[in-house]
């Protein structure tokens, strides 16, 4: 009997020890996360301190003095001429001129500039100014094709060497590299050419030896680093370029790179003395918002369709991102059924089909692409007006990238994320094995759950940049709302105790089951609490480390279960409170953040589509950008000379007559409308007068009759 009692105590001690060990490892994990956040905050603090000292180009070895790339340079007027008369760009954007100057001065340069910031101009302009040939390494065929087509439309001799370029083209390029007799201003290659083709490298060597290799540009340079989000092994071998051509300036460009990725790039490309230009991650023209996602799938599609119809009725381009291939196909179909021109795009489609969809969309023949994240880096379309996330991204970084495909032309555009707590376990069971995968996911969940914090500031915090004014360009800043904080600690305790009880019985529970069990056990609650409210609370407890997700693999899937987290006891012992935000906010679903085309703008839009269709491969925005359309219709030029002062010489020479014809036609039809309106007004006045007189007559006659 005594031994039985000892056995019992031993068993319960073992259980307790197991429990304590579990808590210790959870606490250690939590501590790791806190350390990591601490180091992020320290970097942020340094960045804030640096932002109050004058921003200067800097060398990582600390050897350079402050250099002023904004001062006048001898090539200024030639650069201005090419910028305006060839590229049709009326003024530089932030840092563009300085970058061009540093490259022209023969320096290696690292450019970190947000998506759509205008990185291409930074190397294309010096490519023309410097003479000789510029080599551009770019990771994707579609990006290269877009760029070559765009440059060709501007009359710049740009070529590419890729797996798809034909023999004739290859022969021409190799001869031009070797002999230098034909014009080859810009040559685009994929990284594989540099790392794998000896023939190409030997031709490049000849070009260099003849003093004709004037600049090397590495686009999407983050692909060099395995800490970046799109690591490409062939990018690692690009170090050979600087080793072989040490005196040729190199410019590496990317939209996002943390400090770690930047250092990696500098080391891997062998450009330790580069001049670094880091622009803000801020995209001031993007309006960020999060909408509550209904439990009913059809209602979500209804809302998306309504949003597109209400705000983008002129066929303005957009993207809807979905979680899975199946969802893409289904939602594209449902949008079509609601009268929206939509098609899907995902990795499992045939390449030709995918290209076809992409091309229709690029040519504005299809309004919406419903895609998975596979629809990514190759998107070069500048006039994407909205990016909708049907479910949340896996991190703030990927959300920034994906939503950032909107508004690359700088015009107002919208990024809407549909969030529902029930979507979190789907993502977490995909990312839990990635380095910091769960922590990154919980960061974006916090972004979605907040009803008060500026959405933009979350990006600044994430990229370690000092905050900037949002100017009301997110839902939380724009919509004055009554947000109340509610203490839900008692309910949270119920949830945590229930999880604890089940754990003690070795039972596993998913988030969905937990909600159901809670409502069954506490019937009084089920009347008050909706399923999504319980899910919302459970997810909040997970991101706050009170609960924790655990994963189990089956042969077909990975399932996410809820267990107690490192801070569970703190809550149960009353040392931690849990508060949620509730809002009485009414999202103005009909809010129109982007201005739609006026009559004349629509006509110019039609014209650019016609010209693009006639040229086959040329894209509409290469003919005229949306910004240029806006300028033309507001300034209404009525001569080629006036038009040239808006869009530059090249485009005026090419399309000026057609544009003016549209303008004249518009003025005539405006005049006709005006005349018709006047006539109508006159008619209606005289008919009113007649009616009045008639009435008077009638009245008189009736009076007479009466009399
Ligand atoms: N100074 C400028 N003024 C007006 N438009 C500009 C200017 N510079 C570039 N653009 C336009 O902005 C759009 C985006 O430019 P670009 O493709 O170079 O962006 P990016 O920085 O390379 O973006 P991403 O990271 O997405 O590749 C293009 O349509 C381009 O013509
Ligand atoms: Mg680019």
XYZ file of C-alpha atoms and ligand atoms in Angstrom:
739
model
C 0.000 0.000 0.000
C 2.807 2.314 0.959
C 4.648 1.538 -2.229
C 1.478 2.246 -4.212
C 1.224 5.673 -2.658
C 4.866 6.345 -3.469
C 4.268 5.198 -7.036
C 1.313 7.578 -7.295
C 3.289 10.505 -6.005
C 6.174 9.649 -8.323
C 3.843 9.585 -11.274
C 2.279 12.881 -10.448
C 5.747 14.384 -9.877
C 6.833 13.163 -13.280
C 3.788 14.765 -14.816
C 4.535 18.001 -13.029
C 8.184 17.904 -14.134
C 7.070 17.332 -17.704
C 4.763 20.273 -17.401
C 7.505 22.504 -15.953
C 9.879 21.407 -18.730
C 7.256 22.314 -21.287
C 6.869 25.719 -19.701
C 10.648 26.229 -19.598
C 11.103 25.449 -23.267
C 8.157 27.681 -24.146
C 9.648 30.456 -22.043
C 13.048 30.017 -23.699
C 11.383 30.251 -27.073
C 9.587 33.375 -25.956
C 12.864 34.789 -24.631
C 14.484 34.186 -28.041
C 11.724 36.103 -29.708
C 12.138 38.962 -27.242
C 15.895 39.066 -27.901
C 15.307 39.192 -31.603
C 12.787 41.996 -31.256
C 15.211 43.790 -28.943
C 17.896 43.736 -31.596
C 15.401 44.943 -34.208
C 14.449 47.841 -31.966
C 18.116 48.738 -31.444
C 18.626 48.871 -35.204
C 15.527 51.022 -35.478
C 16.879 53.363 -32.805
C 20.122 53.723 -34.766
C 18.161 54.447 -37.927
C 16.144 57.129 -36.124
C 19.374 58.697 -34.815
C 20.897 58.586 -38.305
C 17.873 60.256 -39.807
C 18.536 63.460 -37.866
C 22.083 63.748 -39.240
C 22.352 64.901 -42.855
C 21.712 62.030 -45.240
C 24.772 61.355 -47.293
C 26.057 58.679 -49.499
C 28.226 56.407 -47.474
C 30.772 53.688 -47.858
C 30.483 50.734 -45.548
C 34.207 50.898 -44.836
C 33.607 54.386 -43.499
C 36.271 55.817 -45.784
C 34.207 58.305 -47.696
C 33.500 61.834 -46.712
C 30.061 63.271 -47.251
C 29.648 63.526 -51.002
C 27.198 65.820 -52.619
C 25.624 64.230 -55.647
C 23.051 66.999 -55.994
C 25.461 69.679 -57.153
C 25.745 70.677 -60.835
C 27.671 68.289 -63.081
C 28.981 68.743 -66.600
C 26.518 66.179 -68.001
C 23.452 67.870 -66.488
C 22.015 69.379 -69.648
C 22.605 66.230 -71.735
C 20.996 64.139 -68.978
C 17.994 66.484 -68.788
C 17.596 66.318 -72.548
C 17.574 62.498 -72.608
C 15.292 62.266 -69.555
C 12.688 64.522 -71.066
C 12.980 64.100 -74.816
C 13.596 60.355 -74.924
C 12.018 59.003 -71.738
C 9.313 61.676 -71.651
C 9.867 62.166 -67.911
C 9.367 65.755 -66.851
C 11.251 65.715 -63.551
C 13.385 63.391 -61.477
C 11.923 61.611 -58.512
C 13.716 61.443 -55.144
C 17.348 60.267 -55.458
C 17.183 59.561 -59.208
C 19.368 62.488 -60.229
C 21.899 61.788 -57.467
C 22.152 58.126 -58.476
C 22.678 59.036 -62.124
C 25.412 61.457 -61.048
C 27.228 58.908 -58.895
C 27.183 56.383 -61.744
C 28.338 59.005 -64.223
C 31.200 59.825 -61.864
C 32.285 56.186 -62.227
C 31.341 54.990 -58.736
C 29.819 51.657 -57.748
C 26.329 52.280 -56.418
C 23.801 50.422 -54.290
C 20.214 51.580 -54.713
C 17.423 50.655 -52.328
C 14.273 52.277 -53.672
C 10.657 51.233 -53.156
C 8.762 49.385 -55.885
C 7.831 51.781 -58.646
C 10.304 54.371 -57.355
C 11.911 54.526 -60.788
C 15.056 52.420 -60.497
C 15.191 51.569 -64.214
C 15.796 55.188 -65.222
C 18.747 55.292 -62.806
C 20.772 52.921 -64.983
C 19.099 53.399 -68.375
C 19.847 57.097 -68.470
C 23.601 56.698 -67.708
C 23.636 53.808 -70.199
C 22.783 56.279 -72.948
C 24.910 59.083 -71.535
C 28.075 57.042 -71.067
C 28.222 55.555 -74.573
C 29.431 52.000 -75.125
C 27.373 49.053 -73.860
C 25.626 48.603 -70.535
C 25.112 45.067 -69.268
C 21.980 44.520 -67.190
C 21.444 41.338 -65.186
C 17.794 40.685 -64.418
C 16.249 37.545 -62.932
C 13.149 36.992 -65.025
C 12.469 36.575 -68.676
C 9.187 38.491 -68.504
C 10.885 41.463 -66.825
C 13.616 41.462 -69.457
C 11.120 41.252 -72.313
C 9.095 44.153 -70.903
C 12.190 46.310 -70.518
C 13.584 45.541 -73.976
C 10.197 46.213 -75.578
C 9.843 49.481 -73.659
C 13.319 50.664 -74.638
C 12.839 49.662 -78.271
C 9.667 51.778 -78.333
C 11.853 54.716 -77.265
C 14.256 54.009 -80.096
C 17.028 52.782 -77.782
C 18.992 49.809 -79.096
C 18.330 47.287 -76.358
C 18.763 43.532 -76.758
C 18.572 40.437 -74.632
C 20.363 37.132 -74.386
C 18.166 34.552 -72.744
C 17.216 30.950 -73.212
C 14.473 32.055 -75.608
C 16.399 34.487 -77.795
C 16.905 33.035 -81.263
C 20.148 32.248 -83.086
C 19.999 35.387 -85.265
C 19.628 37.618 -82.255
C 22.463 35.836 -80.468
C 24.715 36.200 -83.508
C 23.982 39.913 -83.714
C 24.658 40.463 -80.013
C 27.903 38.497 -79.980
C 29.152 40.319 -83.046
C 28.200 43.683 -81.585
C 30.010 42.821 -78.336
C 33.088 41.647 -80.149
C 33.405 44.127 -82.970
C 31.535 47.134 -81.664
C 30.383 48.118 -85.147
C 26.652 47.782 -84.517
C 24.760 49.798 -82.013
C 24.200 47.905 -78.759
C 23.401 50.314 -75.958
C 21.819 48.024 -73.379
C 22.128 44.266 -73.161
C 19.861 42.348 -70.770
C 20.895 38.880 -69.612
C 19.688 36.410 -67.017
C 22.215 35.526 -64.278
C 22.617 32.066 -65.784
C 24.352 33.615 -68.824
C 27.044 35.092 -66.600
C 27.519 31.993 -64.492
C 27.158 29.334 -67.181
C 28.044 30.650 -70.635
C 31.794 30.780 -71.235
C 31.158 32.036 -74.756
C 29.176 34.996 -73.481
C 31.816 35.876 -70.896
C 34.567 35.746 -73.470
C 32.640 38.103 -75.801
C 32.001 40.427 -72.878
C 35.723 40.367 -72.115
C 36.436 41.466 -75.684
C 33.896 44.267 -75.380
C 35.579 45.346 -72.161
C 39.108 45.127 -73.585
C 38.044 47.428 -76.389
C 36.898 49.907 -73.747
C 33.232 49.562 -74.660
C 31.749 48.010 -71.500
C 30.540 51.167 -69.790
C 28.292 50.029 -66.939
C 27.080 46.862 -65.210
C 23.666 46.907 -63.613
C 22.304 44.207 -61.310
C 18.525 44.595 -61.112
C 16.502 42.930 -58.332
C 19.829 42.572 -56.523
C 18.212 41.133 -53.372
C 18.205 37.815 -55.276
C 21.937 37.585 -54.391
C 21.262 37.125 -50.721
C 19.802 34.070 -49.122
C 18.390 36.352 -46.443
C 16.383 38.140 -49.128
C 12.953 36.940 -50.176
C 13.755 35.666 -53.687
C 17.167 34.046 -53.450
C 18.498 32.875 -56.833
C 21.615 30.658 -56.657
C 22.930 31.996 -59.983
C 23.004 35.502 -58.553
C 25.713 34.291 -56.185
C 28.126 33.913 -59.070
C 27.801 37.511 -60.189
C 30.852 38.381 -58.075
C 32.847 37.351 -61.152
C 31.766 40.559 -62.904
C 33.568 42.886 -60.504
C 36.575 40.594 -60.330
C 36.897 40.519 -64.092
C 35.962 44.144 -64.785
C 37.062 46.040 -61.672
C 37.074 49.491 -63.286
C 33.591 49.300 -64.794
C 31.060 50.954 -62.469
C 28.453 48.598 -61.072
C 24.993 49.565 -59.880
C 22.947 47.101 -57.814
C 19.256 47.907 -57.404
C 16.479 46.475 -55.262
C 13.173 47.543 -53.755
C 13.661 46.117 -50.294
C 16.701 45.032 -48.409
C 17.179 44.884 -44.678
C 20.572 45.955 -43.321
C 21.629 42.334 -43.291
C 20.719 41.861 -46.980
C 22.439 45.136 -47.920
C 25.696 44.024 -46.292
C 25.397 40.667 -47.961
C 24.947 42.274 -51.378
C 27.943 44.561 -50.982
C 30.095 41.619 -50.019
C 28.831 39.236 -52.675
C 29.080 41.691 -55.541
C 32.491 42.926 -54.357
C 31.506 46.573 -54.165
C 32.821 47.572 -50.709
C 33.279 51.226 -51.649
C 29.898 51.691 -53.196
C 27.833 54.805 -52.733
C 24.609 53.789 -51.052
C 21.245 55.426 -51.699
C 18.484 54.238 -49.433
C 15.064 55.717 -50.078
C 12.096 55.369 -47.800
C 9.896 52.290 -48.012
C 6.946 54.644 -47.855
C 4.530 54.509 -50.776
C 2.542 57.671 -50.110
C 0.094 57.074 -52.984
C -1.142 53.738 -51.591
C -4.207 53.635 -49.351
C -4.021 50.637 -47.018
C -7.074 49.106 -45.412
C -8.183 45.901 -43.730
C -11.752 44.634 -43.992
C -13.448 42.025 -41.898
C -13.827 38.906 -43.999
C -17.217 37.276 -43.830
C -17.533 33.589 -42.921
C -19.637 33.189 -46.018
C -17.421 32.800 -49.097
C -19.982 34.234 -51.511
C -20.400 37.351 -49.399
C -16.657 38.024 -49.650
C -16.738 37.762 -53.442
C -19.840 39.985 -53.478
C -17.941 42.602 -51.515
C -14.886 42.387 -53.782
C -17.049 42.625 -56.897
C -18.944 45.581 -55.479
C -15.685 47.302 -54.556
C -14.338 46.899 -58.095
C -17.587 47.967 -59.734
C -18.058 51.008 -57.510
C -14.501 52.305 -57.545
C -12.992 51.023 -60.771
C -15.738 51.047 -63.333
C -13.415 52.144 -66.146
C -11.664 48.797 -66.380
C -8.719 50.002 -64.246
C -6.325 47.120 -63.612
C -6.173 45.181 -60.392
C -4.926 42.023 -58.717
C -6.722 39.752 -56.274
C -4.331 37.531 -54.313
C -5.621 34.183 -53.041
C -4.220 31.506 -50.801
C -4.489 28.495 -53.089
C -4.682 27.485 -56.719
C -8.220 26.193 -56.234
C -9.359 29.393 -54.607
C -7.914 31.442 -57.510
C -9.868 29.500 -60.098
C -13.054 29.612 -58.071
C -12.911 33.316 -57.282
C -11.978 34.282 -60.848
C -15.065 32.359 -61.987
C -17.295 33.966 -59.366
C -16.068 37.447 -60.283
C -16.759 36.731 -63.936
C -20.249 35.596 -63.007
C -20.684 39.010 -61.392
C -19.733 40.782 -64.615
C -16.084 41.494 -63.869
C -13.453 40.695 -66.449
C -11.212 38.387 -64.424
C -8.965 35.392 -64.994
C -6.691 33.294 -62.808
C -2.919 32.779 -62.679
C -1.009 30.195 -60.658
C 2.125 28.077 -60.796
C 0.426 24.877 -61.869
C -0.907 26.338 -65.097
C 0.692 25.678 -68.436
C 3.374 28.355 -69.067
C 1.777 29.502 -72.320
C -1.629 29.880 -70.691
C -0.065 31.865 -67.888
C 1.760 34.137 -70.325
C -1.450 34.656 -72.280
C -3.354 35.769 -69.177
C -0.495 38.051 -68.151
C -0.348 39.606 -71.638
C -4.121 40.231 -71.823
C -3.939 41.939 -68.480
C -0.832 43.973 -69.418
C -2.666 45.186 -72.520
C -5.722 46.163 -70.458
C -7.876 43.570 -72.184
C -8.481 41.835 -68.861
C -9.238 43.893 -65.761
C -8.374 41.577 -62.890
C -5.859 38.797 -62.385
C -6.758 36.468 -59.538
C -3.423 34.944 -58.583
C -1.435 33.086 -56.001
C 1.884 34.509 -54.880
C 3.312 32.891 -58.037
C 2.065 36.051 -59.743
C 4.959 38.038 -58.456
C 8.241 39.590 -59.361
C 7.670 39.779 -63.139
C 4.837 42.286 -62.818
C 5.983 45.472 -64.399
C 2.610 47.097 -64.996
C 2.740 50.649 -63.665
C -1.007 51.395 -63.582
C -2.334 48.693 -61.234
C -4.978 50.633 -59.289
C -5.888 48.054 -56.646
C -4.433 44.984 -54.978
C -6.911 42.976 -52.947
C -5.828 40.194 -50.612
C -8.586 37.626 -50.333
C -6.582 36.110 -47.473
C -3.658 37.359 -45.469
C -0.008 37.136 -46.612
C 2.526 35.182 -44.650
C 4.492 38.202 -43.382
C 4.647 41.987 -43.399
C 7.457 41.760 -45.919
C 5.509 39.692 -48.430
C 2.430 41.874 -47.900
C 4.543 44.952 -48.613
C 5.849 43.345 -51.813
C 2.488 42.061 -52.997
C 0.431 45.132 -52.160
C 3.278 47.267 -53.528
C 2.449 46.137 -57.042
C -0.286 48.765 -56.937
C 0.401 52.315 -58.097
C 3.929 51.955 -59.413
C 3.222 55.017 -61.569
C 2.795 57.094 -58.413
C -0.955 57.671 -58.853
C -3.460 56.986 -56.037
C -4.165 53.274 -55.635
C -5.650 50.957 -53.021
C -4.477 47.929 -51.060
C -7.269 46.052 -49.305
C -6.757 43.009 -47.118
C -9.678 40.786 -46.147
C -8.912 39.348 -42.732
C -10.580 36.644 -40.713
C -8.935 34.899 -37.792
C -10.001 31.545 -39.209
C -7.480 32.033 -42.048
C -4.511 32.122 -39.661
C -4.091 28.359 -39.031
C -4.060 27.757 -42.812
C -1.056 30.037 -43.139
C 0.649 28.949 -39.924
C 0.671 25.297 -40.940
C 2.517 26.372 -44.098
C 5.120 28.668 -42.531
C 5.897 27.118 -39.150
C 9.018 25.362 -40.413
C 10.480 28.545 -41.960
C 13.008 30.569 -40.039
C 10.941 32.981 -37.875
C 7.957 31.889 -39.997
C 5.407 32.012 -37.192
C 6.728 35.222 -35.731
C 6.510 36.885 -39.157
C 2.975 35.616 -39.584
C 1.910 36.886 -36.155
C 3.315 40.320 -37.080
C 0.908 40.631 -39.977
C -1.910 39.234 -37.821
C -1.266 42.087 -35.353
C -1.392 44.492 -38.322
C -4.790 43.086 -39.292
C -6.246 42.963 -35.798
C -5.470 46.551 -34.890
C -8.253 49.051 -35.353
C -6.283 52.032 -34.125
C -2.640 51.851 -35.193
C -1.574 53.464 -38.462
C -1.080 50.730 -41.063
C 1.816 52.609 -42.629
C 3.680 52.847 -39.326
C 3.681 49.036 -39.184
C 5.759 49.012 -42.370
C 8.168 51.626 -41.020
C 8.596 49.570 -37.855
C 9.107 46.395 -39.824
C 11.786 47.840 -42.104
C 13.491 49.711 -39.254
C 12.715 53.150 -40.608
C 11.642 56.246 -38.667
C 7.919 56.914 -38.901
C 6.446 59.379 -41.372
C 3.061 61.023 -41.626
C 0.418 58.783 -43.191
C -1.607 61.794 -44.393
C -4.804 59.868 -43.785
C -3.831 57.237 -46.343
C -4.924 54.216 -44.304
C -8.279 53.211 -42.877
C -7.189 53.629 -39.256
C -5.918 57.166 -39.838
C -8.635 58.223 -42.254
C -11.806 56.950 -40.693
C -12.603 58.617 -37.471
C -14.078 55.777 -35.546
C -15.171 54.940 -32.099
C -12.793 52.247 -31.044
C -13.321 50.883 -27.580
C -10.949 48.661 -25.651
C -12.747 45.862 -23.876
C -11.186 43.807 -21.079
C -11.830 40.200 -22.015
C -9.486 38.605 -19.464
C -12.276 36.515 -17.853
C -13.318 35.002 -21.137
C -9.658 34.452 -22.040
C -9.202 32.543 -18.757
C -12.099 30.288 -19.660
C -10.512 29.553 -23.032
C -7.071 28.884 -21.571
C -8.445 26.655 -18.762
C -10.338 24.638 -21.315
C -7.183 24.129 -23.401
C -5.298 23.201 -20.239
C -7.933 20.636 -19.240
C -7.829 19.032 -22.636
C -4.044 18.942 -22.613
C -4.144 17.161 -19.238
C -6.344 14.544 -20.880
C -3.928 14.287 -23.819
C -6.592 15.628 -26.146
C -5.752 17.863 -29.097
C -7.904 20.728 -30.195
C -7.941 22.920 -33.306
C -9.028 26.529 -33.176
C -12.348 25.685 -34.796
C -13.060 22.839 -32.332
C -12.077 25.044 -29.426
C -14.684 27.621 -30.398
C -17.371 24.937 -30.726
C -16.484 23.286 -27.405
C -16.505 26.591 -25.599
C -19.930 27.457 -26.946
C -21.297 24.006 -26.098
C -19.898 24.023 -22.590
C -20.860 27.605 -21.794
C -24.286 27.855 -23.371
C -24.798 31.272 -21.796
C -21.885 32.544 -23.873
C -23.000 31.201 -27.200
C -25.910 33.591 -27.302
C -23.595 36.534 -26.785
C -20.508 35.505 -28.701
C -20.275 34.837 -32.390
C -17.919 32.186 -33.724
C -15.637 34.786 -35.302
C -15.367 36.648 -31.996
C -14.073 33.533 -30.254
C -11.677 32.875 -33.125
C -10.511 36.457 -32.910
C -9.797 36.025 -29.199
C -7.985 32.696 -29.667
C -5.732 34.208 -32.337
C -5.072 37.213 -30.117
C -4.074 34.871 -27.299
C -1.734 33.071 -29.705
C 0.017 36.218 -30.916
C 0.274 37.364 -27.282
C 1.989 34.038 -26.349
C -0.769 33.006 -23.938
C -1.696 30.180 -26.258
C 0.521 28.510 -28.783
C 0.125 26.676 -32.063
C 1.516 23.187 -32.441
C 1.696 21.219 -35.645
C 1.154 17.597 -36.487
C 1.726 15.999 -39.842
C -0.643 13.565 -41.447
C 0.210 11.908 -44.778
C -1.946 14.525 -46.526
C -1.571 17.701 -44.556
C -0.164 19.508 -41.566
C -2.696 20.367 -38.892
C -2.429 23.255 -36.461
C -3.538 22.644 -32.846
C -3.886 25.057 -29.970
C -1.983 24.477 -26.713
C -1.091 26.654 -23.770
C 1.679 29.181 -24.317
C 4.413 30.604 -22.090
C 2.237 33.363 -20.659
C -0.796 31.184 -19.868
C -0.094 31.068 -16.152
C 0.395 34.815 -15.958
C -3.128 35.222 -17.302
C -4.641 32.527 -15.075
C -2.990 34.036 -12.005
C -4.362 37.466 -12.865
C -0.981 38.985 -13.669
C -1.879 39.658 -17.278
C -4.951 41.243 -18.801
C -6.249 40.749 -22.312
C -7.979 43.545 -24.132
C -9.580 43.547 -27.547
C -10.596 46.481 -29.683
C -14.141 46.873 -30.865
C -15.147 49.455 -33.351
C -18.385 50.948 -34.466
C -16.684 51.988 -37.675
C -18.720 51.890 -40.822
C -16.469 51.350 -43.766
C -17.644 53.563 -46.525
C -17.727 50.889 -49.139
C -18.422 53.397 -51.823
C -15.386 55.483 -51.019
C -13.575 56.390 -54.167
C -9.905 56.930 -53.593
C -8.722 56.962 -57.147
C -10.036 59.413 -59.623
C -11.481 57.730 -62.659
C -10.791 58.834 -66.204
C -12.513 61.919 -67.564
C -13.967 61.813 -71.079
C -10.780 63.035 -72.744
C -8.620 60.738 -70.611
C -10.712 57.764 -71.690
C -10.214 58.732 -75.317
C -6.455 59.027 -74.856
C -6.535 55.689 -73.066
C -8.307 54.199 -76.087
C -5.718 55.752 -78.374
C -2.797 54.233 -76.479
C -4.512 50.852 -76.602
C -5.024 51.200 -80.371
C -1.395 52.145 -80.977
C -0.214 49.322 -78.737
C -2.450 46.811 -80.560
C -1.150 47.998 -83.919
C 2.441 47.458 -82.767
C 1.774 43.953 -81.515
C 4.149 43.629 -78.611
C 4.173 47.215 -77.311
C 2.291 47.831 -74.067
C -0.203 50.708 -73.734
C 1.697 52.395 -70.900
C 4.817 52.492 -73.071
C 2.932 54.627 -75.581
C 1.642 57.072 -72.955
C 1.772 56.689 -69.208
C -1.387 57.329 -67.172
C 0.405 60.314 -65.668
C 1.067 61.733 -69.146
C -2.588 61.208 -70.067
C -3.526 63.193 -66.954
C -1.143 66.016 -67.878
C -2.344 66.202 -71.481
C -5.985 66.370 -70.498
C -5.447 68.996 -67.849
C -3.168 71.203 -69.958
C -5.030 70.650 -73.262
C -2.157 71.427 -75.680
C -3.338 72.484 -79.134
C -0.060 72.375 -81.041
C 2.777 69.892 -81.420
C 5.058 72.399 -79.737
C 2.851 72.604 -76.649
C 2.496 68.833 -76.575
C 6.269 68.433 -76.749
C 6.657 70.584 -73.657
C 4.543 67.991 -71.811
C 5.662 64.600 -73.133
C 9.022 65.333 -74.767
C 10.214 65.180 -78.368
C 10.294 61.448 -79.061
C 6.707 60.692 -78.142
C 5.500 63.883 -79.797
C 7.253 62.937 -83.036
C 5.794 59.442 -82.884
C 2.254 59.992 -81.673
C 1.774 63.788 -81.607
C -0.514 64.002 -84.641
C -2.775 61.249 -83.373
C -2.956 62.782 -79.915
C -3.850 66.201 -81.302
C -6.495 64.621 -83.499
C -8.099 63.092 -80.418
C -7.879 66.477 -78.690
C -9.509 68.268 -81.601
C -12.222 65.659 -81.844
C -12.837 66.007 -78.141
C -13.062 69.800 -78.394
C -15.486 69.508 -81.303
C -17.666 66.990 -79.483
C -17.462 69.104 -76.345
C -18.572 72.092 -78.412
C -21.390 70.055 -79.902
C -22.486 68.911 -76.471
C -22.279 72.480 -75.251
C -24.307 73.752 -78.201
C -26.799 70.946 -77.794
C -27.101 71.743 -74.100
C -27.577 75.423 -74.888
C -30.171 74.591 -77.498
C -31.836 72.201 -75.100
C -31.862 74.875 -72.422
C -33.300 77.413 -74.867
C -35.898 74.933 -76.059
C -36.856 73.951 -72.573
C -37.022 77.604 -71.566
C -39.251 78.473 -74.489
C -41.318 75.353 -73.987
C -41.593 76.229 -70.299
C -42.606 79.705 -71.320
C -45.098 78.224 -73.760
C -46.342 75.868 -71.104
C -46.641 78.726 -68.674
C -48.474 80.755 -71.254
C -50.645 77.767 -72.042
C -51.341 77.372 -68.388
C -52.149 81.006 -68.164
C -54.428 80.741 -71.154
C -56.070 77.702 -69.711
C -56.372 79.332 -66.432
C -57.797 82.393 -68.087
C -60.170 80.305 -70.114
C -61.202 78.276 -67.105
C -61.703 81.447 -65.226
C -63.695 82.664 -68.121
C -65.663 79.491 -68.136
C -66.221 79.743 -64.469
C -67.189 83.260 -64.963
N 10.807 60.714 -62.477
C 9.741 60.048 -62.869
N 8.572 60.703 -63.092
C 7.454 60.026 -63.502
N 7.417 58.703 -63.721
C 8.550 58.013 -63.512
C 9.765 58.627 -63.086
N 10.715 57.673 -62.962
C 10.121 56.517 -63.295
N 8.837 56.709 -63.622
C 7.827 55.705 -63.996
O 7.521 54.931 -62.826
C 7.187 53.605 -63.196
C 8.006 52.606 -62.374
O 9.373 52.729 -62.715
P 10.382 51.484 -62.633
O 9.860 50.342 -63.410
O 11.720 51.990 -62.966
O 10.268 51.163 -61.081
P 11.206 50.267 -60.180
O 11.763 51.159 -59.119
O 12.166 49.521 -61.025
O 10.118 49.313 -59.497
P 10.192 47.730 -59.173
O 10.895 47.593 -57.875
O 8.754 47.355 -59.051
O 10.902 47.077 -60.328
C 7.461 53.490 -64.686
O 6.241 53.594 -65.355
C 8.341 54.688 -64.985
O 8.211 55.145 -66.310
Mg 12.471 47.515 -61.549
